Amino acid sequence: MLYKIVFTLMVLSCLDNVLLAKKRRNIIFHNVTCICLTDLVKQSACDIRQLTNGRYGLNAMFELTRQLPATADVEILLTYKLPRGSRVVKFINLKLRICDVLVHLPTVPLVKEVLIGLSRYSNLPLSCPVKENKMYNVTNLIISDTVWPPYMPLVNFNFTLNFTNLKKLLYTYDLRGSVVQI
């Protein structure tokens, strides 16, 4: 009898995934902000444009007044909230030393592919030090709903990059969006 119950639950679980996969999802970006909180950043700007339905072009630029300190960190935060939920959930919360990321992570195959892909759309440095008086930019980085699995739940999300040095916030980049049903 127990195996019948387990089998029924497995079938229902698979059926639920099949039904979710047939539902079309779309990603919508609501807002992008980049805020400089110290004199380290001479100038910065960011925007996101909708190219077609579910396809966006991301642009960001910044110029430093002095070389980025070797002790600078980046905190990567991805939070989400279900549309009818009240609780915000931290999905990703990483804090990494920027120079360590640029030096060591390119040896990881998946990260190397991401950095190579990013280098097609930007002139961001792939090694330390990050120089002053040079305009770094990301131009028309394409973000589309093809990167999300079709069974992704409907959520409101927030992607944040916080740049800090010795626990002092230098710069913050914030991208807000939603996954909605078509």
Short mmCIF file of C-alpha atoms in Angstrom, two decimals:
data_model
loop_
_atom_site.label_atom_id
_atom_site.label_comp_id
_atom_site.label_asym_id
_atom_site.label_seq_id
_atom_site.Cartn_x
_atom_site.Cartn_y
_atom_site.Cartn_z
CA MET A 1 0.00 0.00 0.00
CA LEU A 2 2.86 2.37 0.86
CA TYR A 3 4.44 1.96 -2.59
CA LYS A 4 1.11 2.94 -4.21
CA ILE A 5 1.02 6.16 -2.21
CA VAL A 6 4.65 6.94 -3.04
CA PHE A 7 4.05 6.17 -6.72
CA THR A 8 0.94 8.40 -6.78
CA LEU A 9 2.86 11.26 -5.17
CA MET A 10 5.68 10.88 -7.71
CA VAL A 11 3.21 10.96 -10.62
CA LEU A 12 1.48 14.04 -9.22
CA SER A 13 4.83 15.74 -8.71
CA CYS A 14 5.89 15.05 -12.31
CA LEU A 15 2.49 16.14 -13.61
CA ASP A 16 2.79 19.39 -11.69
CA ASN A 17 6.24 20.06 -13.28
CA VAL A 18 4.87 19.31 -16.76
CA LEU A 19 1.96 21.68 -16.25
CA LEU A 20 4.26 24.39 -14.94
CA ALA A 21 6.63 23.93 -17.88
CA LYS A 22 3.79 24.60 -20.32
CA LYS A 23 2.95 27.92 -18.67
CA ARG A 24 4.80 30.77 -20.33
CA ARG A 25 6.75 33.09 -18.07
CA ASN A 26 8.13 36.50 -18.84
CA ILE A 27 10.72 38.58 -17.03
CA ILE A 28 10.06 42.26 -16.46
CA PHE A 29 12.64 44.70 -15.10
CA HIS A 30 11.10 47.61 -13.22
CA ASN A 31 14.04 49.71 -12.12
CA VAL A 32 17.82 49.90 -12.05
CA THR A 33 19.77 52.29 -9.84
CA CYS A 34 23.44 52.87 -9.21
CA ILE A 35 24.38 55.07 -6.29
CA CYS A 36 27.85 56.36 -5.46
CA LEU A 37 28.34 56.87 -1.73
CA THR A 38 31.95 58.14 -1.64
CA ASP A 39 34.33 60.24 -3.70
CA LEU A 40 36.00 57.08 -5.07
CA VAL A 41 33.64 57.07 -8.05
CA LYS A 42 34.03 60.17 -10.22
CA GLN A 43 30.96 59.45 -12.34
CA SER A 44 28.54 56.62 -12.92
CA ALA A 45 25.31 55.83 -14.72
CA CYS A 46 23.14 52.81 -15.41
CA ASP A 47 19.97 52.01 -17.31
CA ILE A 48 18.00 49.12 -18.72
CA ARG A 49 15.95 49.20 -21.93
CA GLN A 50 13.31 46.79 -23.09
CA LEU A 51 14.29 45.59 -26.57
CA THR A 52 11.40 43.19 -27.12
CA ASN A 53 9.01 41.29 -24.90
CA GLY A 54 11.15 39.47 -22.31
CA ARG A 55 14.44 40.85 -23.70
CA TYR A 56 16.38 43.75 -22.21
CA GLY A 57 19.64 45.60 -22.84
CA LEU A 58 21.59 46.60 -19.73
CA ASN A 59 24.04 49.52 -19.70
CA ALA A 60 26.31 50.66 -16.88
CA MET A 61 29.39 52.85 -16.66
CA PHE A 62 31.69 54.19 -13.97
CA GLU A 63 34.99 56.03 -13.61
CA LEU A 64 37.15 55.98 -10.48
CA THR A 65 39.00 58.98 -9.02
CA ARG A 66 41.73 56.69 -7.67
CA GLN A 67 42.75 53.05 -7.96
CA LEU A 68 40.33 50.60 -6.34
CA PRO A 69 41.83 49.41 -3.03
CA ALA A 70 43.01 45.81 -2.99
CA THR A 71 40.85 45.28 0.11
CA ALA A 72 37.61 46.19 -1.69
CA ASP A 73 34.80 43.64 -1.55
CA VAL A 74 31.66 43.00 -3.56
CA GLU A 75 28.52 41.66 -1.93
CA ILE A 76 26.15 39.88 -4.30
CA LEU A 77 22.57 39.70 -3.05
CA LEU A 78 19.60 38.11 -4.78
CA THR A 79 16.36 38.30 -2.85
CA TYR A 80 12.85 37.41 -3.87
CA LYS A 81 9.30 37.59 -2.61
CA LEU A 82 6.32 35.65 -3.84
CA PRO A 83 3.56 37.96 -5.17
CA ARG A 84 1.19 37.16 -2.33
CA GLY A 85 3.91 36.52 0.21
CA SER A 86 4.97 38.80 2.99
CA ARG A 87 8.48 37.45 3.59
CA VAL A 88 11.57 38.45 1.61
CA VAL A 89 13.88 35.46 1.05
CA LYS A 90 17.65 35.76 0.53
CA PHE A 91 18.40 33.39 -2.34
CA ILE A 92 22.06 34.37 -2.81
CA ASN A 93 24.21 36.29 -0.34
CA LEU A 94 27.92 36.25 -1.24
CA LYS A 95 30.69 38.57 -0.17
CA LEU A 96 33.92 38.29 -2.13
CA ARG A 97 37.18 40.23 -2.35
CA ILE A 98 37.18 41.83 -5.82
CA CYS A 99 40.84 41.12 -6.59
CA ASP A 100 40.47 37.50 -5.48
CA VAL A 101 37.53 37.12 -7.85
CA LEU A 102 39.51 38.59 -10.75
CA VAL A 103 42.60 36.48 -10.04
CA HIS A 104 41.27 33.09 -8.89
CA LEU A 105 37.74 32.59 -10.16
CA PRO A 106 38.59 32.58 -13.89
CA THR A 107 40.11 29.15 -13.27
CA VAL A 108 36.60 27.83 -12.50
CA PRO A 109 35.14 26.78 -15.90
CA LEU A 110 31.61 28.13 -15.36
CA VAL A 111 32.85 31.46 -14.00
CA LYS A 112 35.36 31.69 -16.85
CA GLU A 113 32.52 31.34 -19.38
CA VAL A 114 30.53 34.07 -17.62
CA LEU A 115 33.54 36.42 -17.57
CA ILE A 116 34.29 35.73 -21.24
CA GLY A 117 30.64 36.42 -22.09
CA LEU A 118 30.71 39.63 -20.06
CA SER A 119 33.92 40.76 -21.77
CA ARG A 120 32.07 40.82 -25.12
CA TYR A 121 29.86 43.61 -23.81
CA SER A 122 32.27 45.49 -21.55
CA ASN A 123 35.75 46.74 -20.93
CA LEU A 124 35.70 45.72 -17.27
CA PRO A 125 39.15 44.69 -16.03
CA LEU A 126 39.85 40.99 -15.68
CA SER A 127 42.79 41.56 -13.34
CA CYS A 128 43.83 43.83 -10.50
CA PRO A 129 44.41 46.68 -10.01
CA VAL A 130 41.28 48.46 -11.23
CA LYS A 131 42.76 51.73 -12.53
CA GLU A 132 41.64 55.28 -11.90
CA ASN A 133 40.62 57.82 -14.58
CA LYS A 134 39.39 55.16 -17.00
CA MET A 135 35.76 54.89 -18.03
CA TYR A 136 34.62 51.29 -17.53
CA ASN A 137 31.35 50.29 -19.13
CA VAL A 138 28.94 47.49 -19.88
CA THR A 139 27.04 48.19 -23.10
CA ASN A 140 23.88 46.40 -24.25
CA LEU A 141 24.37 43.31 -22.11
CA ILE A 142 21.39 41.22 -23.24
CA ILE A 143 19.25 39.72 -20.49
CA SER A 144 16.31 37.64 -21.67
CA ASP A 145 13.74 35.26 -20.27
CA THR A 146 15.63 32.34 -21.86
CA VAL A 147 17.98 32.28 -18.85
CA TRP A 148 15.06 31.41 -16.54
CA PRO A 149 13.70 27.87 -16.46
CA PRO A 150 10.09 27.63 -17.70
CA TYR A 151 8.92 26.28 -14.34
CA MET A 152 10.28 29.25 -12.38
CA PRO A 153 7.68 30.50 -9.92
CA LEU A 154 6.14 33.93 -10.21
CA VAL A 155 8.31 36.19 -8.03
CA ASN A 156 9.38 39.75 -7.45
CA PHE A 157 13.16 39.90 -7.18
CA ASN A 158 15.95 42.27 -6.33
CA PHE A 159 19.56 41.84 -7.52
CA THR A 160 22.04 44.01 -5.63
CA LEU A 161 25.79 44.53 -5.87
CA ASN A 162 27.28 46.37 -2.89
CA PHE A 163 30.90 47.47 -3.23
CA THR A 164 32.63 48.03 0.11
CA ASN A 165 36.08 48.74 1.46
CA LEU A 166 36.84 47.96 5.10
CA LYS A 167 33.08 47.62 5.74
CA LYS A 168 32.38 51.10 4.34
CA LEU A 169 29.82 51.12 1.52
CA LEU A 170 31.32 52.70 -1.61
CA TYR A 171 28.83 52.01 -4.37
CA THR A 172 25.58 50.13 -4.79
CA TYR A 173 23.91 48.73 -7.90
CA ASP A 174 20.30 47.60 -7.61
CA LEU A 175 18.13 45.87 -10.24
CA ARG A 176 14.47 45.15 -9.49
CA GLY A 177 12.18 42.96 -11.52
CA SER A 178 9.47 40.33 -11.64
CA VAL A 179 8.77 37.00 -13.26
CA VAL A 180 5.18 37.13 -14.49
CA GLN A 181 2.88 34.81 -16.37
CA ILE A 182 2.06 35.71 -19.96
#
